[in-house]
mmCIF file of C-alpha atoms and ligand atoms in Angstrom:
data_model
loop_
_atom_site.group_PDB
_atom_site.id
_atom_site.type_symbol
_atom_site.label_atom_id
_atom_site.label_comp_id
_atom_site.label_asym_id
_atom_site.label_seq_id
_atom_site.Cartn_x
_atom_site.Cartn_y
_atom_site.Cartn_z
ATOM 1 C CA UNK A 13 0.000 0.000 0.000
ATOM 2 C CA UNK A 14 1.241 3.027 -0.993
ATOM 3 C CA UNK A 15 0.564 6.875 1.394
ATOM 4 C CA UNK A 16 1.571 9.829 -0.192
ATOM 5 C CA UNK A 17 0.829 13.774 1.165
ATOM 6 C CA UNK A 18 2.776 16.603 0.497
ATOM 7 C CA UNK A 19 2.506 20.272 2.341
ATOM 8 C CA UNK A 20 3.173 23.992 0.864
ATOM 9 C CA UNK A 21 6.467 25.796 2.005
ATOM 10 C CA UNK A 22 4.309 28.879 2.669
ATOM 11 C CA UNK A 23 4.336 29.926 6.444
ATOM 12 C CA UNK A 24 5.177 28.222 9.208
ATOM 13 C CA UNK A 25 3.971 25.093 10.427
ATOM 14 C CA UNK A 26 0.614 25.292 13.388
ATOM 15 C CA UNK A 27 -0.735 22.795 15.075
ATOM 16 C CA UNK A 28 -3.855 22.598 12.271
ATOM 17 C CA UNK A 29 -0.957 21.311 9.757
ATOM 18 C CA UNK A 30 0.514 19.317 13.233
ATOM 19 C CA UNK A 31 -2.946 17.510 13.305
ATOM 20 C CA UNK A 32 -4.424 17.162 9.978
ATOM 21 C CA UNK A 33 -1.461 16.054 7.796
ATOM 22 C CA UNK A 34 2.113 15.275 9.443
ATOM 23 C CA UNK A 35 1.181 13.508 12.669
ATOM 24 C CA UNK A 36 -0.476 11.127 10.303
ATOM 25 C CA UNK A 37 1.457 10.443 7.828
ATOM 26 C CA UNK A 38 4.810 10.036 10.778
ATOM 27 C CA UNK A 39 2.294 7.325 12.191
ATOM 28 C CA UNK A 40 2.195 5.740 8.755
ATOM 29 C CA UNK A 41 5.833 5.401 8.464
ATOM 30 C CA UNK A 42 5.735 1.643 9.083
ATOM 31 C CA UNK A 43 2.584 0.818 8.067
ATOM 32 C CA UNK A 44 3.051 1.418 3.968
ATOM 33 C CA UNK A 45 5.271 3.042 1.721
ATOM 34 C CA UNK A 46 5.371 6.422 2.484
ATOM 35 C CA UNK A 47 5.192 9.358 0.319
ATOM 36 C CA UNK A 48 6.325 13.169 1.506
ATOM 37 C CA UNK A 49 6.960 15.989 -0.279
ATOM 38 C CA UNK A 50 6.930 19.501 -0.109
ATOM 39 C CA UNK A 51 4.772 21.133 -2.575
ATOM 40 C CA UNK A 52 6.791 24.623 -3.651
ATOM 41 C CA UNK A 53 5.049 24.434 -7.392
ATOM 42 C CA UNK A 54 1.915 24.748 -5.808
ATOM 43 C CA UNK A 55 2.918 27.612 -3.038
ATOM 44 C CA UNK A 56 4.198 29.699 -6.087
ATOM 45 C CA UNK A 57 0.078 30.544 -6.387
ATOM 46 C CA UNK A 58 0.566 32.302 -3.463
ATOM 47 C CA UNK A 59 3.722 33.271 -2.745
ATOM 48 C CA UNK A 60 6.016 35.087 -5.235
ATOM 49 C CA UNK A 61 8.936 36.012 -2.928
ATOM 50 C CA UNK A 62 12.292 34.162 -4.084
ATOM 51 C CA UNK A 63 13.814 34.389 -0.404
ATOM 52 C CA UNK A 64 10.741 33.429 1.395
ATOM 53 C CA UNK A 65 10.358 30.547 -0.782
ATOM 54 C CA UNK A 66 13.701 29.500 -0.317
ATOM 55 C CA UNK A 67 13.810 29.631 3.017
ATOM 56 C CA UNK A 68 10.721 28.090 3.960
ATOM 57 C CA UNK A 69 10.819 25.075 1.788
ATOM 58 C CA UNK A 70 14.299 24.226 3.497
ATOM 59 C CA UNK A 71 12.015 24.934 6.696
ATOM 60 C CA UNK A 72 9.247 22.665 5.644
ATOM 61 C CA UNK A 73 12.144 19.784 5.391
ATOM 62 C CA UNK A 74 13.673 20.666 8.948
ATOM 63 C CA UNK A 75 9.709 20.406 10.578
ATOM 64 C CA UNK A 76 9.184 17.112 8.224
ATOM 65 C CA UNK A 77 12.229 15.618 10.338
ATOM 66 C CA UNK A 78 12.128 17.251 13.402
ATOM 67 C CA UNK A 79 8.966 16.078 13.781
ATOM 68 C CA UNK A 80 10.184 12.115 13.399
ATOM 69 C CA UNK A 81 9.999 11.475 9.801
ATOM 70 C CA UNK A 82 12.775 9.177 8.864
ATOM 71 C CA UNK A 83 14.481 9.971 5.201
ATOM 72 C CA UNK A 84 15.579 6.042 5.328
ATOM 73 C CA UNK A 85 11.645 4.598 5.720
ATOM 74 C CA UNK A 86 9.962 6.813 3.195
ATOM 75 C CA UNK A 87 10.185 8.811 -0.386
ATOM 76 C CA UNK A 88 10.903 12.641 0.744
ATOM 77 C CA UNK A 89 11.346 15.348 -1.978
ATOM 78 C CA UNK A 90 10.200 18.593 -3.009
ATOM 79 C CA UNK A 91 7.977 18.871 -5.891
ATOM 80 C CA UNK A 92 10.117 20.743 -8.433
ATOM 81 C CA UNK A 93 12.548 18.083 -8.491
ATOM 82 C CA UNK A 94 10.661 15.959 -9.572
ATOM 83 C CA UNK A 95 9.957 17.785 -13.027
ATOM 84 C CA UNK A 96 7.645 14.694 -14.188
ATOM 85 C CA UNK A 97 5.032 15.705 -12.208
ATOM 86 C CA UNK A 98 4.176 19.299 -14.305
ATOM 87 C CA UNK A 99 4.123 16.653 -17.773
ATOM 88 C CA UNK A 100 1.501 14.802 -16.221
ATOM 89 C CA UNK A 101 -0.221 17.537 -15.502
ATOM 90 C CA UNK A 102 -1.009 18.735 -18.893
ATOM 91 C CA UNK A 103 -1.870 15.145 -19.661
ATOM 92 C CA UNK A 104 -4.504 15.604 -17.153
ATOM 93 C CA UNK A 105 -5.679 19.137 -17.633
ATOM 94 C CA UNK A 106 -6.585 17.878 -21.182
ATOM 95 C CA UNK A 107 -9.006 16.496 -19.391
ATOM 96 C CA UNK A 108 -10.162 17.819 -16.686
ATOM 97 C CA UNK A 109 -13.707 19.249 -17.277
ATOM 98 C CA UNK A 110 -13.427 22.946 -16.590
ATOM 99 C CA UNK A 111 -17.135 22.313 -14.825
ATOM 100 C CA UNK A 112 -15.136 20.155 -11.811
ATOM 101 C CA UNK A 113 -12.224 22.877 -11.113
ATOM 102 C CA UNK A 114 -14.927 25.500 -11.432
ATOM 103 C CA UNK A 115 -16.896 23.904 -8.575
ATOM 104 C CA UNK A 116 -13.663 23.921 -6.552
ATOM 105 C CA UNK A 117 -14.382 25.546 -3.160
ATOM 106 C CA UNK A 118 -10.850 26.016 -2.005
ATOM 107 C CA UNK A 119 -10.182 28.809 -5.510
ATOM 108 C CA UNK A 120 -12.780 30.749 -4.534
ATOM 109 C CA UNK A 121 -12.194 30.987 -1.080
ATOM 110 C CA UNK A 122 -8.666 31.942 -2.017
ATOM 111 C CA UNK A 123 -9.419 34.392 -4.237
ATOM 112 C CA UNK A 124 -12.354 35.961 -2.248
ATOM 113 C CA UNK A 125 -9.590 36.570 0.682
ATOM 114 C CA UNK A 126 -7.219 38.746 -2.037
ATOM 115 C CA UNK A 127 -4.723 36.013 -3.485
ATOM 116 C CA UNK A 128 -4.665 37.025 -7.280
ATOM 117 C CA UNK A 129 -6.778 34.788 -9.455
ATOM 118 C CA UNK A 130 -4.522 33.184 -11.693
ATOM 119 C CA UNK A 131 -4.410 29.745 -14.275
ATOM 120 C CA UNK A 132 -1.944 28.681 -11.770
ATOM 121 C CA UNK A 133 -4.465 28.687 -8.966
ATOM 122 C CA UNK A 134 -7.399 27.582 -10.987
ATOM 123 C CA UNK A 135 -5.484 24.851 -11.962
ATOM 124 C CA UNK A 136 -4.094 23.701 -8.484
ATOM 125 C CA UNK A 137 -5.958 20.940 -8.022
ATOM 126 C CA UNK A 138 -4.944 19.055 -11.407
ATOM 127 C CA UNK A 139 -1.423 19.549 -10.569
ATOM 128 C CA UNK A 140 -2.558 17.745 -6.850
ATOM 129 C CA UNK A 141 -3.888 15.156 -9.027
ATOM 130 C CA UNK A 142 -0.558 14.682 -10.545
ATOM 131 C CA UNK A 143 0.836 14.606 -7.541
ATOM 132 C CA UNK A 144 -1.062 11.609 -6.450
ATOM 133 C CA UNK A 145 -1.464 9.592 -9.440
ATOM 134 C CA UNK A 146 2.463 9.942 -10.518
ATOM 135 C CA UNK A 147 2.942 7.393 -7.241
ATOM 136 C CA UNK A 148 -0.324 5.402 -7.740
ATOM 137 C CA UNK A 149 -1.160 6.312 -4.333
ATOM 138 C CA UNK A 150 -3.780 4.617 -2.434
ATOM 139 C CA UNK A 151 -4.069 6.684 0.687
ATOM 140 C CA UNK A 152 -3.845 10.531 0.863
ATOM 141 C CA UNK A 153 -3.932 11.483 5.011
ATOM 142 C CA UNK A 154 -5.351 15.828 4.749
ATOM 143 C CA UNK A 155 -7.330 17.806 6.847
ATOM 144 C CA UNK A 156 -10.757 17.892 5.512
ATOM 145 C CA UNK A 157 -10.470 21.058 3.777
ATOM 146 C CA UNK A 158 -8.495 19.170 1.055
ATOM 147 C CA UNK A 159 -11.231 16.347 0.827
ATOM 148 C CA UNK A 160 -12.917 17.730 -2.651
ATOM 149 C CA UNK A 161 -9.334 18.298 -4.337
ATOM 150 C CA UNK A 162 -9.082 14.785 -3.501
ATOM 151 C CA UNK A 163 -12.358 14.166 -5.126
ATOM 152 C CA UNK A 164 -11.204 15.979 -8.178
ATOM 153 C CA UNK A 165 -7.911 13.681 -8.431
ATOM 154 C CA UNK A 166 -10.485 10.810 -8.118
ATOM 155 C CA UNK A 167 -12.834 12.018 -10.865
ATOM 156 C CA UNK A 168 -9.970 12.566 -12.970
ATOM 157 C CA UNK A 169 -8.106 9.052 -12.445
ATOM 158 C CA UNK A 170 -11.429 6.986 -13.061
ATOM 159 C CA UNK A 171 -12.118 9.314 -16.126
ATOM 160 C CA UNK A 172 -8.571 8.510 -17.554
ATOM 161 C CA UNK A 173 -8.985 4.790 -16.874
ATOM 162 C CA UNK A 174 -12.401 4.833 -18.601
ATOM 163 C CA UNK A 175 -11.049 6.539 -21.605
ATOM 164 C CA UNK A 176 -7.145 5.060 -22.018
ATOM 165 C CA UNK A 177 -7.712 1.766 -19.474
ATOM 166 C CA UNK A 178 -6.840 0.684 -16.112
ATOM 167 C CA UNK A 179 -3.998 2.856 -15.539
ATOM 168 C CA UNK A 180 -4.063 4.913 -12.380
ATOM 169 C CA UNK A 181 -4.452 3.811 -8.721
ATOM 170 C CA UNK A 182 -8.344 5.528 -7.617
ATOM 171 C CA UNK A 183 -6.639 7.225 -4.571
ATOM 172 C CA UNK A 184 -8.851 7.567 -0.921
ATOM 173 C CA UNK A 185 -8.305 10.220 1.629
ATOM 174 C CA UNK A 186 -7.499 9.306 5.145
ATOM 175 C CA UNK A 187 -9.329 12.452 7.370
ATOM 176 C CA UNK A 188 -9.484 11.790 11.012
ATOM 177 C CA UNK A 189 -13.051 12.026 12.225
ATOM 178 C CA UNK A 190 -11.700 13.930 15.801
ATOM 179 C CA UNK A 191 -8.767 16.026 13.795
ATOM 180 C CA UNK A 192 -10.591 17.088 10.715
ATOM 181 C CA UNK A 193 -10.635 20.641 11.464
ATOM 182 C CA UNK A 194 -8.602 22.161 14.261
ATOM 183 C CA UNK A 195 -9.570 25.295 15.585
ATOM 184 C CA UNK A 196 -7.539 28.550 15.486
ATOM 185 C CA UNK A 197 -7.453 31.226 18.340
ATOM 186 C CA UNK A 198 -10.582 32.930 17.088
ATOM 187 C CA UNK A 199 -12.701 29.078 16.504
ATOM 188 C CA UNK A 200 -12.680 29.137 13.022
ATOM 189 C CA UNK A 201 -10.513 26.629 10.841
ATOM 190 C CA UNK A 202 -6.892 26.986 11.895
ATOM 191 C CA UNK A 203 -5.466 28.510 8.933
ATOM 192 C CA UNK A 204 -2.500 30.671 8.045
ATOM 193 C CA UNK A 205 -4.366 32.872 5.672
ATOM 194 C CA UNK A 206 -6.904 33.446 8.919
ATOM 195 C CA UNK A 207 -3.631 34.713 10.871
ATOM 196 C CA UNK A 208 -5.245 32.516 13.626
ATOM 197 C CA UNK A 209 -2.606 30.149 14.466
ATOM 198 C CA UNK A 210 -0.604 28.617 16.650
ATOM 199 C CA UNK A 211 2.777 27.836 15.424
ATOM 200 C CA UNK A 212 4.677 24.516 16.461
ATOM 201 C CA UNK A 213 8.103 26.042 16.198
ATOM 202 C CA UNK A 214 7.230 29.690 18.273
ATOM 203 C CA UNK A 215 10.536 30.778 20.867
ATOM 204 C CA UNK A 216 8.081 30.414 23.813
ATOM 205 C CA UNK A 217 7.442 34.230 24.382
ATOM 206 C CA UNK A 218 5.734 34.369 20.634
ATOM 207 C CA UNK A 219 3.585 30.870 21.998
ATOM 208 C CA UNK A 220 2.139 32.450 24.965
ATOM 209 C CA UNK A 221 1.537 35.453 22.571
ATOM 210 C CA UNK A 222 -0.733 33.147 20.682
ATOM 211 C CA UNK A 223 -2.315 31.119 23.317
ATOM 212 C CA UNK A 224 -3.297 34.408 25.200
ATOM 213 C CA UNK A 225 -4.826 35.126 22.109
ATOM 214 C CA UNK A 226 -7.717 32.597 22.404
ATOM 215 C CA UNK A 227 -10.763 34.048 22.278
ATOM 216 C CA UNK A 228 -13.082 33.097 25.321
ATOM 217 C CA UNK A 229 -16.411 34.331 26.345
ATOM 218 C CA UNK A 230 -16.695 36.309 29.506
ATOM 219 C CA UNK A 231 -18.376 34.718 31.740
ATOM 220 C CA UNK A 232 -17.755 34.230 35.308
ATOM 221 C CA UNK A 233 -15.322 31.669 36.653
ATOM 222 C CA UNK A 234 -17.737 29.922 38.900
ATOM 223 C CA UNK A 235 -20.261 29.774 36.154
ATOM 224 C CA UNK A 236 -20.503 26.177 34.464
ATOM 225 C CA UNK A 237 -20.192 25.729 31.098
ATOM 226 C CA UNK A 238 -20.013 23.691 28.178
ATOM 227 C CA UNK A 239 -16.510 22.690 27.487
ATOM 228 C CA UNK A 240 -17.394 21.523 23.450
ATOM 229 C CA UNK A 241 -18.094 25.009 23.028
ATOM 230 C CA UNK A 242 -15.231 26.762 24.039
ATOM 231 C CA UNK A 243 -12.411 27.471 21.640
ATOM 232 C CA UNK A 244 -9.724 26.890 24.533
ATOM 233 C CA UNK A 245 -10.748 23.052 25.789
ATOM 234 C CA UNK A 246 -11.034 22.368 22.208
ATOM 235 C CA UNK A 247 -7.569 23.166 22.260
ATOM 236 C CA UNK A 248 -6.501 21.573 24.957
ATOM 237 C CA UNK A 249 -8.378 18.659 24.324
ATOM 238 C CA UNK A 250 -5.475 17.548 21.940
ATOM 239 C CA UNK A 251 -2.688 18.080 24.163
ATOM 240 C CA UNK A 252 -3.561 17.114 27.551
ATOM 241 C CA UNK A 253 -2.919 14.148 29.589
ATOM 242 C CA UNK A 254 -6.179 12.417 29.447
ATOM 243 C CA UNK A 255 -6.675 12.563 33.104
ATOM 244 C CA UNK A 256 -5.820 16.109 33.240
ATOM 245 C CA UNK A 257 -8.378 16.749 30.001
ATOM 246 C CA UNK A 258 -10.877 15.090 33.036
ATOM 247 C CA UNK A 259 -10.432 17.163 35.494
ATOM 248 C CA UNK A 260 -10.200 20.014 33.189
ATOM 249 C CA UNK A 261 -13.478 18.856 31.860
ATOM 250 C CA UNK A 262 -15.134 18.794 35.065
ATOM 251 C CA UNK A 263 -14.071 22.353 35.956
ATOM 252 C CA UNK A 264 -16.301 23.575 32.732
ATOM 253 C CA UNK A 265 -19.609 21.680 33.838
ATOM 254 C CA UNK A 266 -18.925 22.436 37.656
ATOM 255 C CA UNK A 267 -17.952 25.778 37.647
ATOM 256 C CA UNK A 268 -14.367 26.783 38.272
ATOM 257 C CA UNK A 269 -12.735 26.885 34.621
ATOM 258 C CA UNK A 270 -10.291 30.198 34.871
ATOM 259 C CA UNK A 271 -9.206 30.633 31.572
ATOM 260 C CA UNK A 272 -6.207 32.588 32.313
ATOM 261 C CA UNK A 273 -5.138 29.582 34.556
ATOM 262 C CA UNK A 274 -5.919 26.993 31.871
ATOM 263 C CA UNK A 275 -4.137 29.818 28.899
ATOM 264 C CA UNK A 276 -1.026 29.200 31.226
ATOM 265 C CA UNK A 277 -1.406 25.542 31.383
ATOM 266 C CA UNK A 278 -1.969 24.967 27.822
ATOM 267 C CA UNK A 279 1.737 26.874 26.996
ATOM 268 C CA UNK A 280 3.400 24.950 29.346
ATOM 269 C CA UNK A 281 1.807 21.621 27.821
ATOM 270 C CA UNK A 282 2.848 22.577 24.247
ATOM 271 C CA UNK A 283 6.143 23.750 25.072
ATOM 272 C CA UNK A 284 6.939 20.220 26.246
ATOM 273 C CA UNK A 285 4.738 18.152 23.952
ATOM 274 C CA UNK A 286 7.251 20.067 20.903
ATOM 275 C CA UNK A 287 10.351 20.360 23.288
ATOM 276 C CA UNK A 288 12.634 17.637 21.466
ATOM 277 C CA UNK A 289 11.189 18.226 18.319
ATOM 278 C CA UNK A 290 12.353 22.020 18.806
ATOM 279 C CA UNK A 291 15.985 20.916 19.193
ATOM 280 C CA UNK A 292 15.963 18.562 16.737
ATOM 281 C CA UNK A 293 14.769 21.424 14.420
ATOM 282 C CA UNK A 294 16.903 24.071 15.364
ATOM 283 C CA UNK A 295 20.144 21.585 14.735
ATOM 284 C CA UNK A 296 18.450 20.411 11.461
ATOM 285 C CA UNK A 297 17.765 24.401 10.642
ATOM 286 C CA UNK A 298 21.395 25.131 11.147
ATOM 287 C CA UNK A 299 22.636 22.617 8.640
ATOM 288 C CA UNK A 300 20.762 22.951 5.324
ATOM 289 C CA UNK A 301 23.451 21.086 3.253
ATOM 290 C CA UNK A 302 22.484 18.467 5.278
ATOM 291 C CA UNK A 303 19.019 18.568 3.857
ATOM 292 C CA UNK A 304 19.580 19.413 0.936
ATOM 293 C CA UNK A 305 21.689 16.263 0.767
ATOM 294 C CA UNK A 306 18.002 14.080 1.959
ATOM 295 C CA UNK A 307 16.105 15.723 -0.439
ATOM 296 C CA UNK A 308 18.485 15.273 -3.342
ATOM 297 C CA UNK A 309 18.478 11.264 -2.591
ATOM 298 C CA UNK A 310 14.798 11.314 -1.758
ATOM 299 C CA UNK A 311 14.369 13.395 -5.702
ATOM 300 C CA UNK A 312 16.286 10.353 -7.078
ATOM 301 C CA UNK A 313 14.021 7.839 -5.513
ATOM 302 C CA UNK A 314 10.653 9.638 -6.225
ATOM 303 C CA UNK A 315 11.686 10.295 -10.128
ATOM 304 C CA UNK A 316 12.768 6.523 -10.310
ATOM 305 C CA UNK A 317 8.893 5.709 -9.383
ATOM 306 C CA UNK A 318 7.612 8.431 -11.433
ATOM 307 C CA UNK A 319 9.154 7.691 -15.138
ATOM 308 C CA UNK A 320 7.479 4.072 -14.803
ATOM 309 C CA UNK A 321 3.998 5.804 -14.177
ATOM 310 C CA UNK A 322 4.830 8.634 -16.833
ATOM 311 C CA UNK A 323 6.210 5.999 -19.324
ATOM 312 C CA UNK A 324 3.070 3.867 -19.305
ATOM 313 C CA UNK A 325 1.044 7.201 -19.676
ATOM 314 C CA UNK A 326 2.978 8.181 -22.525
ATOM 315 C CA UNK A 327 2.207 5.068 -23.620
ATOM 316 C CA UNK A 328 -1.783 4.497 -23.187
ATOM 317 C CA UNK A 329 -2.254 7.840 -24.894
ATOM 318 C CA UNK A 330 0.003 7.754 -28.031
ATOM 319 C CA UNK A 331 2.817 10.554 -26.523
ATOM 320 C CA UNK A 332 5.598 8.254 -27.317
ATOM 321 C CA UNK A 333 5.238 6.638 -31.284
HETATM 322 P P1 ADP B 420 -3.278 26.598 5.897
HETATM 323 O O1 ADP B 420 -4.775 26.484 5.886
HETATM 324 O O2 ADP B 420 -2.782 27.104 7.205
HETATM 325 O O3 ADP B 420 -2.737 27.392 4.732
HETATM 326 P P2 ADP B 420 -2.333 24.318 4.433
HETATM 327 O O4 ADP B 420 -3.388 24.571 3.406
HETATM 328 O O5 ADP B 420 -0.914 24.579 4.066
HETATM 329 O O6 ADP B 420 -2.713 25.123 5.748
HETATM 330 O O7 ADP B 420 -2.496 22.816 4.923
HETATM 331 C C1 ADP B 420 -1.489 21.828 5.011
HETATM 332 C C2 ADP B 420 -2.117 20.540 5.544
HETATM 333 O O8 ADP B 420 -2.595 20.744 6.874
HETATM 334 C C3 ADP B 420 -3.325 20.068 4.729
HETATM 335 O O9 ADP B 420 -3.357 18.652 4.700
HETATM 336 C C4 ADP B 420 -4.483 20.601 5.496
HETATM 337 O O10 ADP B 420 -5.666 19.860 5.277
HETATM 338 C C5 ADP B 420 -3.989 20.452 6.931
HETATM 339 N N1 ADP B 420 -4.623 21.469 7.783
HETATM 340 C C6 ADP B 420 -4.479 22.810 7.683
HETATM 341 N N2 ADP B 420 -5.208 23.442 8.626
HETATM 342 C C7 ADP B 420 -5.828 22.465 9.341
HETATM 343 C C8 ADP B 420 -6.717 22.468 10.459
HETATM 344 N N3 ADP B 420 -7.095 23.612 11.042
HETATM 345 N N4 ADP B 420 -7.155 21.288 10.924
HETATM 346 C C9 ADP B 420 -6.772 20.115 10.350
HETATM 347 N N5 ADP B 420 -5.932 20.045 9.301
HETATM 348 C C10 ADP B 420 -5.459 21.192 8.793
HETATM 349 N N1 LIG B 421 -3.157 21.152 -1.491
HETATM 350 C C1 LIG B 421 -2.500 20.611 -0.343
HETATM 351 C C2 LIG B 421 -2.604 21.636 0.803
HETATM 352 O O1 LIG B 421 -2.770 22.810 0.589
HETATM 353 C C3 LIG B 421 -1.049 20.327 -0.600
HETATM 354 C C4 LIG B 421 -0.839 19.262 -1.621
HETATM 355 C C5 LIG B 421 -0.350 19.409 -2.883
HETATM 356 C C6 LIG B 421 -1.106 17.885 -1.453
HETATM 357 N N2 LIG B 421 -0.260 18.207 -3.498
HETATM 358 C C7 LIG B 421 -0.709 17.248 -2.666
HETATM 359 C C8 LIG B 421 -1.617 17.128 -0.393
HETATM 360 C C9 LIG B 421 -0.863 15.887 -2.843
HETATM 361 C C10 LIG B 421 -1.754 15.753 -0.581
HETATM 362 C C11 LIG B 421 -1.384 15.138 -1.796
HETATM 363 O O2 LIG B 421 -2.500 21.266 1.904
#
């Protein structure tokens, strides 16, 4: 069985991205073949700023590993070195029905929050499709706001097959019931482009910053309340020892839930639940030949699985003669 996800290089990492996408696929490292990459073709629809891209695509490989994935039990690359992917592509977009992108909930979101519209970002998901069906991937773990692009990749796989024969894997997402959408500081979706966040990787001034930030009603202390509906237990919720979550828990429905108390508790939780993870990152961040050296061997792997997918492509639709 083969899992594959990849993440943009275009911020830094939160606990939504934590959650939704690497905590999953890190669990998957023994259970398949494993698939990670770091998307930097698709962050160029939102970011056109050479240094920042630069910089946080060698950052997106230092959180990948600091974080406990293991160059040695999986396929780890970045997108653009693995130029296959953008032929596929136009094999795809050919067609794609313009009807399915259109539909596409994640463009228009995009664009009604300022990013430029662009073919580049109307065309995203195809070149996610690529992405997927260039490994014949099975499994694709997200956070649910990716589910329909993985529907589009679907459509498009099943409408290949039906047209050129069985030729592409029909990929599923893996979404976590509990995870699917973590909440940001404000209870909305966790999101970068929400500003919202709270980052994995913060010195721990910035973290209390952020946790301080969560927005809670004003109620009194001694008033009970319901825990599900409060943006700060929701947090908490996912880092907590579960006897401390209990306690916590019956604080809300008893009456007695400070949340300045609990703000406190919840930084010192997620400074430890990241603490070796930090160090590991800031030694990995200090050494980028170092992973530039992993991602060069993981680009020779990845385009050594994707020539045998693009040559029998080439194949089933009369590109090579
Ligand atoms: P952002 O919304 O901050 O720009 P990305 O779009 O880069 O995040 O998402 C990277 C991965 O993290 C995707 O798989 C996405 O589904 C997941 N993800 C992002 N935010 C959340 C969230 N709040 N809850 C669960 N998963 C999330
Ligand atoms: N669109 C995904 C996101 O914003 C990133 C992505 C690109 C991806 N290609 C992929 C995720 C392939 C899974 C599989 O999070």
């Amino acid at each position: 069985m083969k899992i594959l996800s990849g993440i943009q290089p275009s911020g830094k990492l939160h606990i939504g991205n934590y959650f939704g996408m690497m905590k999953p696929m890190i669990e998957n490292m023994d259970k398949a073949e494993l698939y990670a990459f770091i998307v930097n073709l698709h962050a160029l629809t939102s970011v056109q700023d050479k240094e920042a891209l630069q910089r946080d695509t060698l950052g997106a490989a230092a959180d990948f590993l600091a974080l406990g994935l293991d160059p040695e039990r999986c396929v780890f690359w970045v997108q653009s070195d693995v130029p296959e992917v953008t032929e596929l592509m136009w094999y795809l977009s050919t067609m794609t029905p313009m009807g399915l992108l259109e539909r596409c909930h994640s463009y228009k979101d995009k664009v009604s929050r300022g990013i430029a519209s662009s073919h580049g970002l109307f065309s995203y998901p195809v070149l996610m499709a690529a992405d997927i069906l260039l490994f014949q991937a099975d499994i694709v773990p997200v956070g649910k706001d990716q589910k329909q692009h993985l529907e589009v990749a679907r459509d498009i796989a099943i409408k290949f097959n039906n047209t050129f024969g069985d030729t592409f894997v029909v990929p599923e997402p893996q979404i976590s019931e509990t995870l699917a959408t973590v909440p940001g500081t404000d209870g909305q979706k966790m999101s970068k482009s929400y500003g919202n966040t709270i980052g994995i990787f913060l010195s721990r001034q910035e973290l209390k910053k952020r946790v301080m930030a969560i927005v809670t009603d004003s109620s009194p202390v001694e008033e009970p309340k319901d825990p599900e509906a409060c943006n700060l237990y929701n947090i908490l919720k996912l880092f907590a020892p579960p006897e401390r979550l209990v306690e916590i828990h019956d604080l809300y429905v008893q009456g007695g839930a400070a949340y300045g108390y609990l703000k406190l508790e919840l930084v010192d939780i997620l400074w430890d639940y990241f603490h070796e993870a930090r160090q590991k990152r800031e030694a990995l961040a200090a050494d980028p030949g170092y992973l530039r050296e992993i991602l060069a061997k993981g680009a020779d792997k990845a385009r050594q699985k994707a020539s045998l997918t693009l040559d029998l492509v080439r194949e089933r639709i009369g590109i090579c003669y």
